[in-house]
Every structure is written in structure tokens, then in C-alpha cells.
Amino acid sequence: PPALLSALCAGDASNDPITFNTNLMGYPDRPGWLRYIQRTQHSDGVLYGSPTAEHVGKPTVIEITAYNRRTFETARHNLVINIMATEEFPLPYQAEFYIKNMNVEEMLASEVLGDFLGAVKNVWQPERLNAINITSALDRGGRVPLPINNLKEGVYVMVGADVPFSSCLREVESPHNQLRCSQEMEPAISCDKKFRTQFHIDWCKISLVDINKVVPVYITRPDPGTGILPEFGEYNPPSESLKSRNYFSDFLVTLAVPSAVALVLFFIIGYTMCCRREGVEKRNMQTPDIQLVHHSSIQKSTKELRSMSKNREISWPLSTLPVFNPVSGEVVPPIHPDNYETTSMPLMQTQANLQNQITIPQQRPSG
């Protein structure tokens, strides 16, 4: 019969980071009904699970290996789990609750689980009440919560009792509450206040099962057999009378066909690129004369500018040559001396930079 089992893999009193590895003795992993969780290297590891009737009477030896991540020390301990039958099981009426504000290791604490069973017993009023299974919501396809607002993963707790379900637990099956659940609204449960102080229960996910009304389903499994392949007789290799096959012709066909196709494509592309060119003369004959003259002038100007850029001994700009004063007729000397560097000289000078500024008198209007 299923019974809840939890074991604590606690580290030493120091603050060294310690991790645990658990496995069934002689096997690389744990039994299918046993789970293990450890949040951080500084927290305790928790083994929990619910064995079934087929495991009754079979001792289970779990190897626990502890690793000290600071000193690299290791220690091994064997945990023997004896699964025994009890007269209290199976309990015919089973209810599974989904608690949103708890993680599985928090729910496995004896005082927390005792408080929850006390609240359920206060609502259900059974003579016998036991926890049957505890499962993390992540094992049921739940999502990992965001690390904000102290969100929890959630945990499913299944309990069993020997009396039918109370009217409070049956309230979730009413059409009104089913409609509210379909609209993602919280149903109105009268006994929710008895859990709300410590446990936030999602009443839309509660499951009520009466195993007396469950129809058993028998699955016929095929006989696995002895695991030995049937006898097919001795292996007979092919005889030596087989004639050898010459693959030279196949090789030639495989090589010649792609080569011929590539050669044809080569000639087609070569003829198109080399023999179909129009040439400069034919292009000039089809171009208007005015366009050719314009293009020629652009090329001539470009060549002249390039030749001027190579020759640094250029003549002085017109703005630097001697000029005459239009009033006095006096010759004004150049702005720059003869040894002035002309490569960085601007073509136009601003009036603020002129040393010998010429002032032209303006006529004043009479009167």
C-alpha cells in the first residue's frame, strides 16, 4: 500500500558547500517511486516518495554520497528503507489538494505537514487520515516561478480518509463554482478560511476520488519470453562460383556525362562573354555626338585636375597678385611674400585676414 516516505540528508554543522548523490545500491539511479531534491549547496537534501504495493516486503538500500565542495572530501552512507504493509491502507476516499504557497521540501517538514493534516481533519472529520503522496508541481508540468515576490513552485498533497467527503469539499463540484473555475475565478468555498492562514489552496485543482467506484483496468502484457533468439540454422556464405563484375564501364559513364555537360556549359558561357561583345567603336556609333562631347570634356577636365594635383609649383591665385588702388593709382603689394607656402593657401581670403585692406571712397548723396 502506498505510504509517504521522507528522509533528510543533512550536512555537517559547518558552512562548507556540500552536495549529495543518491542511487539504489548496484544501480546508477534511484527507484522510480523515490525522488530527491536539494536547492543549494548549503541546504539539506530531501528524499521523498510513495512506494506501491509491489514494493512491500522488499528492503531498499539507498547509497548516499556526500561531496564537500571546499575540501573535496567524500563520505558515503547506506540508507535502508523497509517497506511494510499496514491495515490502514488502502483508504477508500482520497483527496488531492494543490497548495500554491509551498515548496515540496517545506511541505515535507513534520510540523508543516501536521498542521495541514490537522486543518483537513477539522474540515473532513474522519477517524483515520493519512498523507498518501506529496508531489512537486514541477513534476506535474508546472513552470518554474520567477524569483520575485517570494513565489513558490507549488505542491500537490494527496490525503486519504475512511469516511465520505464532507459537504465543504463537495462545494467545489457545484455548477456555480465550476463556472467560476472555467472563468479563472476563485470559487466560493466556506471552509477556505480554515486553510487561508497558512495554506493557499487552489480549489479549482482539487481532486476527489472514491476508489470503491473506480473501475479497474487490466492491461494484458505479452509474454517477454526467455530472451533467446530462435534457431535459424548455420550461416551459409555465398559460393565461390559467383562471377566478378567489371565496373569500368559504369565508372566511365559516371565520369563522362558530367564532364560533357560541364564542357558544353563552358563553351556557351565563353561564347557569350567573349564573342558577343559589342566593342567600344560600335558603342560610340550608337551614342549621340553631344553625349560623346560631354563625356570627353569631363574626362579632359578630370585629367587636368589630376595633373595639377601632382604639380606643387602652381602660380599664385589672382587674389594674391598686385592690384591698383582705383583712387590713387598706387600699386598694392601682394598679401603674401614670395617664400610663402602655397600648398595650404586658400584661394579666397576673408577681409579679416587682409593686412592691406583697400578702402574705396563712396559718393555721398547731395543734400
mmCIF file of C-alpha atoms in Angstrom:
data_model
loop_
_atom_site.group_PDB
_atom_site.id
_atom_site.type_symbol
_atom_site.label_atom_id
_atom_site.label_comp_id
_atom_site.label_asym_id
_atom_site.label_seq_id
_atom_site.Cartn_x
_atom_site.Cartn_y
_atom_site.Cartn_z
ATOM 1 C CA PRO A 1 0.000 0.000 0.000
ATOM 2 C CA PRO A 2 1.271 3.493 -0.705
ATOM 3 C CA ALA A 3 2.734 5.371 2.227
ATOM 4 C CA LEU A 4 4.562 8.664 2.381
ATOM 5 C CA LEU A 5 8.294 8.402 2.995
ATOM 6 C CA SER A 6 10.718 11.255 3.501
ATOM 7 C CA ALA A 7 14.352 11.209 4.623
ATOM 8 C CA LEU A 8 16.675 14.092 5.299
ATOM 9 C CA CYS A 9 20.253 14.194 4.031
ATOM 10 C CA ALA A 10 21.684 16.867 6.301
ATOM 11 C CA GLY A 11 25.181 18.275 6.060
ATOM 12 C CA ASP A 12 27.527 18.969 8.937
ATOM 13 C CA ALA A 13 27.375 21.986 11.189
ATOM 14 C CA SER A 14 29.974 23.926 9.213
ATOM 15 C CA ASN A 15 29.201 26.274 6.362
ATOM 16 C CA ASP A 16 31.030 24.222 3.739
ATOM 17 C CA PRO A 17 29.106 23.687 0.476
ATOM 18 C CA ILE A 18 28.025 20.043 0.378
ATOM 19 C CA THR A 19 26.157 18.211 -2.360
ATOM 20 C CA PHE A 20 24.639 14.722 -2.242
ATOM 21 C CA ASN A 21 24.283 11.961 -4.789
ATOM 22 C CA THR A 22 21.705 9.234 -4.203
ATOM 23 C CA ASN A 23 21.223 5.947 -6.018
ATOM 24 C CA LEU A 24 19.913 2.447 -5.446
ATOM 25 C CA MET A 25 22.711 0.119 -4.421
ATOM 26 C CA GLY A 26 24.067 -1.578 -7.509
ATOM 27 C CA TYR A 27 22.217 0.787 -9.860
ATOM 28 C CA PRO A 28 23.087 4.220 -11.251
ATOM 29 C CA ASP A 29 19.813 5.884 -10.215
ATOM 30 C CA ARG A 30 17.118 5.795 -7.562
ATOM 31 C CA PRO A 31 13.927 3.684 -7.721
ATOM 32 C CA GLY A 32 11.155 5.117 -9.814
ATOM 33 C CA TRP A 33 8.989 5.949 -6.813
ATOM 34 C CA LEU A 34 11.732 7.825 -4.918
ATOM 35 C CA ARG A 35 12.667 11.455 -5.602
ATOM 36 C CA TYR A 36 15.462 13.687 -4.344
ATOM 37 C CA ILE A 37 15.790 17.463 -4.158
ATOM 38 C CA GLN A 38 18.429 19.888 -2.872
ATOM 39 C CA ARG A 39 18.018 23.594 -3.548
ATOM 40 C CA THR A 40 21.558 24.866 -2.929
ATOM 41 C CA GLN A 41 24.914 23.516 -1.830
ATOM 42 C CA HIS A 42 24.290 24.946 1.656
ATOM 43 C CA SER A 43 20.804 23.457 2.106
ATOM 44 C CA ASP A 44 19.704 19.986 3.142
ATOM 45 C CA GLY A 45 18.831 17.291 0.645
ATOM 46 C CA VAL A 46 15.413 15.642 0.847
ATOM 47 C CA LEU A 47 14.417 12.127 -0.264
ATOM 48 C CA TYR A 48 10.686 11.594 -0.627
ATOM 49 C CA GLY A 49 8.268 9.330 -2.419
ATOM 50 C CA SER A 50 5.388 6.873 -2.106
ATOM 51 C CA PRO A 51 6.049 3.160 -2.697
ATOM 52 C CA THR A 52 3.304 0.975 -4.083
ATOM 53 C CA ALA A 53 2.013 -2.452 -3.077
ATOM 54 C CA GLU A 54 4.511 -4.265 -5.273
ATOM 55 C CA HIS A 55 7.382 -2.877 -3.172
ATOM 56 C CA VAL A 56 6.042 -4.209 0.126
ATOM 57 C CA GLY A 57 8.462 -6.539 1.882
ATOM 58 C CA LYS A 58 11.404 -5.603 -0.320
ATOM 59 C CA PRO A 59 14.138 -3.716 1.544
ATOM 60 C CA THR A 60 15.533 -0.827 -0.446
ATOM 61 C CA VAL A 61 19.137 0.222 0.145
ATOM 62 C CA ILE A 62 19.951 3.763 -0.961
ATOM 63 C CA GLU A 63 23.585 4.830 -1.273
ATOM 64 C CA ILE A 64 24.086 8.458 -0.223
ATOM 65 C CA THR A 65 27.390 10.032 -1.215
ATOM 66 C CA ALA A 66 28.271 13.473 0.183
ATOM 67 C CA TYR A 67 30.788 15.766 -1.527
ATOM 68 C CA ASN A 68 32.422 18.673 0.281
ATOM 69 C CA ARG A 69 32.962 21.265 -2.433
ATOM 70 C CA ARG A 70 35.560 23.185 -0.400
ATOM 71 C CA THR A 71 37.816 20.427 0.959
ATOM 72 C CA PHE A 72 36.899 17.817 -1.724
ATOM 73 C CA GLU A 73 36.223 15.233 0.973
ATOM 74 C CA THR A 74 33.677 12.494 0.315
ATOM 75 C CA ALA A 75 31.596 10.347 2.621
ATOM 76 C CA ARG A 76 29.197 7.502 1.902
ATOM 77 C CA HIS A 77 26.278 6.190 3.911
ATOM 78 C CA ASN A 78 23.724 3.465 3.179
ATOM 79 C CA LEU A 79 20.087 4.185 3.992
ATOM 80 C CA VAL A 80 17.943 1.059 4.377
ATOM 81 C CA ILE A 81 14.226 1.566 3.709
ATOM 82 C CA ASN A 82 11.927 -1.226 4.906
ATOM 83 C CA ILE A 83 8.505 -1.074 3.251
ATOM 84 C CA MET A 84 5.854 -2.832 5.279
ATOM 85 C CA ALA A 85 2.146 -3.344 4.802
ATOM 86 C CA THR A 86 -0.371 -1.752 7.136
ATOM 87 C CA GLU A 87 -4.013 -2.339 7.859
ATOM 88 C CA GLU A 88 -4.870 1.325 7.444
ATOM 89 C CA PHE A 89 -4.434 1.126 3.708
ATOM 90 C CA PRO A 90 -5.988 1.439 1.300
ATOM 91 C CA LEU A 91 -8.119 4.319 2.485
ATOM 92 C CA PRO A 92 -11.170 4.414 0.199
ATOM 93 C CA TYR A 93 -11.646 8.175 -0.019
ATOM 94 C CA GLN A 94 -8.720 10.185 -1.354
ATOM 95 C CA ALA A 95 -8.499 13.940 -1.921
ATOM 96 C CA GLU A 96 -5.633 15.746 -3.580
ATOM 97 C CA PHE A 97 -5.007 19.423 -2.772
ATOM 98 C CA TYR A 98 -2.832 21.895 -4.661
ATOM 99 C CA ILE A 99 -1.084 24.312 -2.287
ATOM 100 C CA LYS A 100 0.291 27.372 -4.113
ATOM 101 C CA ASN A 101 2.440 28.951 -1.391
ATOM 102 C CA MET A 102 4.628 25.945 -0.562
ATOM 103 C CA ASN A 103 7.619 24.104 -1.977
ATOM 104 C CA VAL A 104 7.887 20.362 -1.654
ATOM 105 C CA GLU A 105 10.724 20.432 0.901
ATOM 106 C CA GLU A 106 8.783 22.905 3.027
ATOM 107 C CA MET A 107 5.691 20.710 2.955
ATOM 108 C CA LEU A 108 7.670 17.619 3.956
ATOM 109 C CA ALA A 109 8.597 19.189 7.294
ATOM 110 C CA SER A 110 6.784 17.276 10.013
ATOM 111 C CA GLU A 111 5.307 20.347 11.712
ATOM 112 C CA VAL A 112 4.028 21.840 8.438
ATOM 113 C CA LEU A 113 2.528 18.539 7.262
ATOM 114 C CA GLY A 114 0.989 18.053 10.691
ATOM 115 C CA ASP A 115 -0.657 21.481 10.541
ATOM 116 C CA PHE A 116 -2.092 20.723 7.116
ATOM 117 C CA LEU A 117 -3.452 17.332 8.145
ATOM 118 C CA GLY A 118 -4.969 18.982 11.220
ATOM 119 C CA ALA A 119 -6.774 21.548 9.050
ATOM 120 C CA VAL A 120 -8.044 18.813 6.709
ATOM 121 C CA LYS A 121 -9.205 16.718 9.648
ATOM 122 C CA ASN A 122 -11.073 19.689 11.060
ATOM 123 C CA VAL A 123 -12.941 20.066 7.756
ATOM 124 C CA TRP A 124 -13.379 16.371 6.873
ATOM 125 C CA GLN A 125 -13.902 14.869 10.368
ATOM 126 C CA PRO A 126 -12.583 11.365 9.586
ATOM 127 C CA GLU A 127 -11.463 8.688 12.046
ATOM 128 C CA ARG A 128 -8.334 7.877 10.074
ATOM 129 C CA LEU A 129 -6.469 10.411 7.959
ATOM 130 C CA ASN A 130 -3.054 9.934 6.390
ATOM 131 C CA ALA A 131 -0.919 11.644 3.802
ATOM 132 C CA ILE A 132 -0.545 9.339 0.797
ATOM 133 C CA ASN A 133 1.592 11.276 -1.650
ATOM 134 C CA ILE A 134 3.357 14.609 -1.965
ATOM 135 C CA THR A 135 4.470 15.792 -5.409
ATOM 136 C CA SER A 136 6.079 18.989 -6.582
ATOM 137 C CA ALA A 137 4.116 20.990 -9.133
ATOM 138 C CA LEU A 138 7.163 20.888 -11.431
ATOM 139 C CA ASP A 139 6.716 17.102 -11.706
ATOM 140 C CA ARG A 140 3.171 17.719 -12.934
ATOM 141 C CA GLY A 141 4.217 20.049 -15.732
ATOM 142 C CA GLY A 142 4.242 23.288 -13.748
ATOM 143 C CA ARG A 143 6.535 26.173 -14.569
ATOM 144 C CA VAL A 144 9.430 27.419 -12.500
ATOM 145 C CA PRO A 145 8.259 30.645 -10.805
ATOM 146 C CA LEU A 146 10.047 33.929 -11.266
ATOM 147 C CA PRO A 147 12.375 34.934 -8.403
ATOM 148 C CA ILE A 148 10.134 37.825 -7.368
ATOM 149 C CA ASN A 149 7.664 38.374 -4.544
ATOM 150 C CA ASN A 150 8.783 35.144 -2.856
ATOM 151 C CA LEU A 151 6.834 32.982 -5.299
ATOM 152 C CA LYS A 152 6.716 29.209 -4.684
ATOM 153 C CA GLU A 153 6.624 26.260 -7.044
ATOM 154 C CA GLY A 154 3.509 24.743 -5.502
ATOM 155 C CA VAL A 155 2.946 21.221 -4.219
ATOM 156 C CA TYR A 156 0.265 18.542 -4.600
ATOM 157 C CA VAL A 157 -0.707 16.729 -1.383
ATOM 158 C CA MET A 158 -2.910 13.641 -1.514
ATOM 159 C CA VAL A 159 -4.607 12.536 1.687
ATOM 160 C CA GLY A 160 -6.821 9.540 2.370
ATOM 161 C CA ALA A 161 -9.649 9.024 4.852
ATOM 162 C CA ASP A 162 -12.118 6.324 5.818
ATOM 163 C CA VAL A 163 -15.296 8.439 5.639
ATOM 164 C CA PRO A 164 -17.006 10.055 2.643
ATOM 165 C CA PHE A 165 -16.110 13.574 1.629
ATOM 166 C CA SER A 166 -17.587 16.393 3.674
ATOM 167 C CA SER A 167 -20.054 18.891 2.270
ATOM 168 C CA CYS A 168 -17.367 21.581 2.299
ATOM 169 C CA LEU A 169 -15.124 19.559 -0.004
ATOM 170 C CA ARG A 170 -18.107 18.826 -2.242
ATOM 171 C CA GLU A 171 -18.822 22.534 -2.725
ATOM 172 C CA VAL A 172 -16.237 22.758 -5.496
ATOM 173 C CA GLU A 173 -18.373 20.373 -7.599
ATOM 174 C CA SER A 174 -21.367 22.730 -7.627
ATOM 175 C CA PRO A 175 -22.258 24.275 -11.028
ATOM 176 C CA HIS A 176 -21.677 27.788 -9.711
ATOM 177 C CA ASN A 177 -18.126 27.040 -8.598
ATOM 178 C CA GLN A 178 -17.415 25.063 -11.759
ATOM 179 C CA LEU A 179 -18.453 28.113 -13.781
ATOM 180 C CA ARG A 180 -16.162 30.355 -11.728
ATOM 181 C CA CYS A 181 -13.277 27.932 -12.269
ATOM 182 C CA SER A 182 -13.880 27.926 -16.017
ATOM 183 C CA GLN A 183 -13.637 31.738 -15.914
ATOM 184 C CA GLU A 184 -10.372 31.504 -13.924
ATOM 185 C CA MET A 185 -12.031 32.922 -10.815
ATOM 186 C CA GLU A 186 -11.680 31.597 -7.290
ATOM 187 C CA PRO A 187 -14.667 29.502 -6.203
ATOM 188 C CA ALA A 188 -16.590 30.312 -3.054
ATOM 189 C CA ILE A 189 -15.651 27.628 -0.503
ATOM 190 C CA SER A 190 -16.986 28.032 3.014
ATOM 191 C CA CYS A 191 -14.102 26.204 4.717
ATOM 192 C CA ASP A 192 -11.304 28.000 2.884
ATOM 193 C CA LYS A 193 -10.771 30.309 5.872
ATOM 194 C CA LYS A 194 -9.561 27.339 7.911
ATOM 195 C CA PHE A 195 -6.628 26.902 5.484
ATOM 196 C CA ARG A 196 -6.039 30.501 4.410
ATOM 197 C CA THR A 197 -3.956 31.492 7.430
ATOM 198 C CA GLN A 198 -1.121 29.139 6.424
ATOM 199 C CA PHE A 199 -2.028 27.329 3.199
ATOM 200 C CA HIS A 200 -3.293 28.920 -0.025
ATOM 201 C CA ILE A 201 -5.262 26.165 -1.757
ATOM 202 C CA ASP A 202 -6.305 26.290 -5.396
ATOM 203 C CA TRP A 203 -9.757 24.775 -5.046
ATOM 204 C CA CYS A 204 -10.215 24.511 -8.811
ATOM 205 C CA LYS A 205 -7.473 21.870 -8.895
ATOM 206 C CA ILE A 206 -8.776 19.723 -6.059
ATOM 207 C CA SER A 207 -9.369 16.080 -6.957
ATOM 208 C CA LEU A 208 -11.821 13.841 -5.059
ATOM 209 C CA VAL A 209 -11.550 10.103 -5.758
ATOM 210 C CA ASP A 210 -13.622 7.280 -4.322
ATOM 211 C CA ILE A 211 -11.628 4.139 -5.077
ATOM 212 C CA ASN A 212 -14.679 1.978 -4.410
ATOM 213 C CA LYS A 213 -16.243 3.391 -7.584
ATOM 214 C CA VAL A 214 -13.116 3.221 -9.703
ATOM 215 C CA VAL A 215 -13.352 0.553 -12.371
ATOM 216 C CA PRO A 216 -10.068 -1.374 -12.533
ATOM 217 C CA VAL A 217 -8.427 -1.589 -15.916
ATOM 218 C CA TYR A 218 -6.472 -4.712 -16.656
ATOM 219 C CA ILE A 219 -3.749 -4.457 -19.235
ATOM 220 C CA THR A 220 -2.616 -7.686 -20.831
ATOM 221 C CA ARG A 221 1.087 -7.671 -21.392
ATOM 222 C CA PRO A 222 2.748 -10.009 -23.865
ATOM 223 C CA ASP A 223 4.946 -12.776 -22.566
ATOM 224 C CA PRO A 224 8.504 -11.443 -22.573
ATOM 225 C CA GLY A 225 9.900 -14.897 -23.379
ATOM 226 C CA THR A 226 13.268 -16.281 -22.467
ATOM 227 C CA GLY A 227 15.259 -13.565 -24.223
ATOM 228 C CA ILE A 228 16.989 -16.064 -26.539
ATOM 229 C CA LEU A 229 16.678 -15.699 -30.303
ATOM 230 C CA PRO A 230 15.137 -18.634 -32.172
ATOM 231 C CA GLU A 231 17.352 -21.052 -34.040
ATOM 232 C CA PHE A 232 17.840 -20.166 -37.739
ATOM 233 C CA GLY A 233 20.436 -22.793 -38.622
ATOM 234 C CA GLU A 234 24.015 -22.300 -39.668
ATOM 235 C CA TYR A 235 25.218 -19.395 -41.771
ATOM 236 C CA ASN A 236 25.857 -20.304 -45.384
ATOM 237 C CA PRO A 237 28.225 -17.884 -47.151
ATOM 238 C CA PRO A 238 27.880 -17.350 -50.943
ATOM 239 C CA SER A 239 29.650 -19.853 -53.138
ATOM 240 C CA GLU A 240 32.898 -19.161 -54.991
ATOM 241 C CA SER A 241 31.243 -19.736 -58.376
ATOM 242 C CA LEU A 242 29.881 -16.179 -58.497
ATOM 243 C CA LYS A 243 31.261 -14.227 -61.460
ATOM 244 C CA SER A 244 33.069 -10.990 -60.819
ATOM 245 C CA ARG A 245 31.548 -7.870 -62.333
ATOM 246 C CA ASN A 246 33.517 -5.227 -64.212
ATOM 247 C CA TYR A 247 32.579 -1.711 -63.100
ATOM 248 C CA PHE A 248 34.869 0.127 -65.566
ATOM 249 C CA SER A 249 32.045 0.957 -67.971
ATOM 250 C CA ASP A 250 29.918 2.253 -65.113
ATOM 251 C CA PHE A 251 32.826 4.405 -63.999
ATOM 252 C CA LEU A 252 33.218 5.887 -67.483
ATOM 253 C CA VAL A 253 29.529 6.708 -67.728
ATOM 254 C CA THR A 254 29.555 8.274 -64.283
ATOM 255 C CA LEU A 255 32.568 10.436 -65.164
ATOM 256 C CA ALA A 256 31.868 11.190 -68.853
ATOM 257 C CA VAL A 257 28.318 12.501 -68.561
ATOM 258 C CA PRO A 258 29.068 15.264 -66.007
ATOM 259 C CA SER A 259 32.267 16.179 -67.888
ATOM 260 C CA ALA A 260 30.392 16.566 -71.194
ATOM 261 C CA VAL A 261 27.722 18.732 -69.569
ATOM 262 C CA ALA A 262 30.382 20.930 -67.942
ATOM 263 C CA LEU A 263 32.247 21.301 -71.252
ATOM 264 C CA VAL A 264 29.106 22.373 -73.110
ATOM 265 C CA LEU A 265 28.335 24.948 -70.439
ATOM 266 C CA PHE A 266 31.910 26.232 -70.618
ATOM 267 C CA PHE A 267 31.664 26.822 -74.387
ATOM 268 C CA ILE A 268 28.290 28.520 -74.087
ATOM 269 C CA ILE A 269 29.485 30.901 -71.381
ATOM 270 C CA GLY A 270 32.767 31.579 -73.219
ATOM 271 C CA TYR A 271 30.955 32.400 -76.478
ATOM 272 C CA THR A 272 28.529 34.678 -74.671
ATOM 273 C CA MET A 273 31.225 36.597 -72.806
ATOM 274 C CA CYS A 274 33.948 36.782 -75.496
ATOM 275 C CA CYS A 275 32.280 36.579 -78.903
ATOM 276 C CA ARG A 276 29.157 38.609 -78.232
ATOM 277 C CA ARG A 277 30.832 41.800 -77.039
ATOM 278 C CA GLU A 278 29.811 44.965 -78.931
ATOM 279 C CA GLY A 279 33.109 46.828 -78.595
ATOM 280 C CA VAL A 280 33.868 50.495 -77.983
ATOM 281 C CA GLU A 281 33.521 51.570 -81.654
ATOM 282 C CA LYS A 282 30.044 50.126 -82.040
ATOM 283 C CA ARG A 283 29.021 51.686 -78.753
ATOM 284 C CA ASN A 284 30.313 55.110 -79.851
ATOM 285 C CA MET A 285 28.484 54.856 -83.157
ATOM 286 C CA GLN A 286 25.205 54.292 -81.348
ATOM 287 C CA THR A 287 25.811 57.167 -78.901
ATOM 288 C CA PRO A 288 24.744 60.764 -79.831
ATOM 289 C CA ASP A 289 27.573 63.186 -80.590
ATOM 290 C CA ILE A 290 26.568 65.699 -77.941
ATOM 291 C CA GLN A 291 26.814 62.965 -75.310
ATOM 292 C CA LEU A 292 30.276 61.946 -76.534
ATOM 293 C CA VAL A 293 31.476 65.578 -76.442
ATOM 294 C CA HIS A 294 30.127 65.999 -72.938
ATOM 295 C CA HIS A 295 31.805 62.793 -71.811
ATOM 296 C CA SER A 296 35.087 63.807 -73.465
ATOM 297 C CA SER A 297 35.072 67.185 -71.742
ATOM 298 C CA ILE A 298 34.527 65.515 -68.385
ATOM 299 C CA GLN A 299 37.452 63.190 -68.984
ATOM 300 C CA LYS A 300 39.668 66.092 -70.126
ATOM 301 C CA SER A 301 38.816 68.136 -67.030
ATOM 302 C CA THR A 302 39.477 65.144 -64.802
ATOM 303 C CA LYS A 303 42.923 64.581 -66.342
ATOM 304 C CA GLU A 304 43.788 68.263 -66.000
ATOM 305 C CA LEU A 305 42.809 68.312 -62.316
ATOM 306 C CA ARG A 306 44.866 65.210 -61.659
ATOM 307 C CA SER A 307 47.921 66.675 -63.403
ATOM 308 C CA MET A 308 47.563 69.909 -61.419
ATOM 309 C CA SER A 309 47.381 67.993 -58.147
ATOM 310 C CA LYS A 310 50.730 66.364 -58.930
ATOM 311 C CA ASN A 311 52.445 69.687 -59.700
ATOM 312 C CA ARG A 312 53.033 71.645 -56.478
ATOM 313 C CA GLU A 313 54.701 74.603 -58.278
ATOM 314 C CA ILE A 314 51.500 76.351 -59.210
ATOM 315 C CA SER A 315 51.001 80.001 -59.946
ATOM 316 C CA TRP A 316 49.638 82.424 -57.402
ATOM 317 C CA PRO A 317 45.886 82.845 -57.274
ATOM 318 C CA LEU A 318 44.526 86.049 -58.730
ATOM 319 C CA SER A 319 43.571 87.308 -55.285
ATOM 320 C CA THR A 320 47.255 87.458 -54.312
ATOM 321 C CA LEU A 321 48.607 89.352 -57.383
ATOM 322 C CA PRO A 322 49.405 93.120 -57.216
ATOM 323 C CA VAL A 323 46.404 95.354 -57.772
ATOM 324 C CA PHE A 324 45.916 99.067 -58.340
ATOM 325 C CA ASN A 325 44.152 101.419 -55.987
ATOM 326 C CA PRO A 326 41.267 102.742 -58.116
ATOM 327 C CA VAL A 327 41.528 106.186 -56.467
ATOM 328 C CA SER A 328 45.238 106.918 -56.090
ATOM 329 C CA GLY A 329 46.563 104.565 -58.757
ATOM 330 C CA GLU A 330 49.122 103.183 -56.304
ATOM 331 C CA VAL A 331 50.216 99.575 -56.745
ATOM 332 C CA VAL A 332 49.384 97.476 -53.704
ATOM 333 C CA PRO A 333 51.985 94.749 -52.952
ATOM 334 C CA PRO A 334 50.918 91.123 -52.713
ATOM 335 C CA ILE A 335 49.407 89.916 -49.466
ATOM 336 C CA HIS A 336 51.844 87.009 -49.122
ATOM 337 C CA PRO A 337 55.616 87.133 -49.522
ATOM 338 C CA ASP A 338 57.414 85.146 -52.207
ATOM 339 C CA ASN A 339 58.559 82.437 -49.790
ATOM 340 C CA TYR A 340 55.023 81.721 -48.524
ATOM 341 C CA GLU A 341 53.972 78.049 -48.617
ATOM 342 C CA THR A 342 51.330 77.758 -51.309
ATOM 343 C CA THR A 343 50.163 74.216 -50.672
ATOM 344 C CA SER A 344 47.970 75.197 -47.719
ATOM 345 C CA MET A 345 46.965 78.633 -49.050
ATOM 346 C CA PRO A 346 43.215 79.156 -49.593
ATOM 347 C CA LEU A 347 42.031 80.518 -52.899
ATOM 348 C CA MET A 348 39.801 83.125 -51.253
ATOM 349 C CA GLN A 349 40.832 85.368 -48.365
ATOM 350 C CA THR A 350 38.449 86.929 -45.917
ATOM 351 C CA GLN A 351 38.602 90.645 -45.229
ATOM 352 C CA ALA A 352 39.540 89.967 -41.608
ATOM 353 C CA ASN A 353 42.803 88.335 -42.760
ATOM 354 C CA LEU A 354 43.813 91.132 -45.181
ATOM 355 C CA GLN A 355 46.748 93.182 -43.897
ATOM 356 C CA ASN A 356 46.488 95.923 -46.536
ATOM 357 C CA GLN A 357 42.809 96.475 -46.896
ATOM 358 C CA ILE A 358 41.827 98.876 -49.691
ATOM 359 C CA THR A 359 39.174 101.383 -48.793
ATOM 360 C CA ILE A 360 37.169 102.689 -51.727
ATOM 361 C CA PRO A 361 35.506 106.028 -51.001
ATOM 362 C CA GLN A 362 31.803 106.161 -51.641
ATOM 363 C CA GLN A 363 29.939 109.078 -53.008
ATOM 364 C CA ARG A 364 27.658 110.777 -50.555
ATOM 365 C CA PRO A 365 24.266 111.862 -51.804
ATOM 366 C CA SER A 366 23.843 115.620 -52.089
ATOM 367 C CA GLY A 367 21.652 117.368 -49.639
#
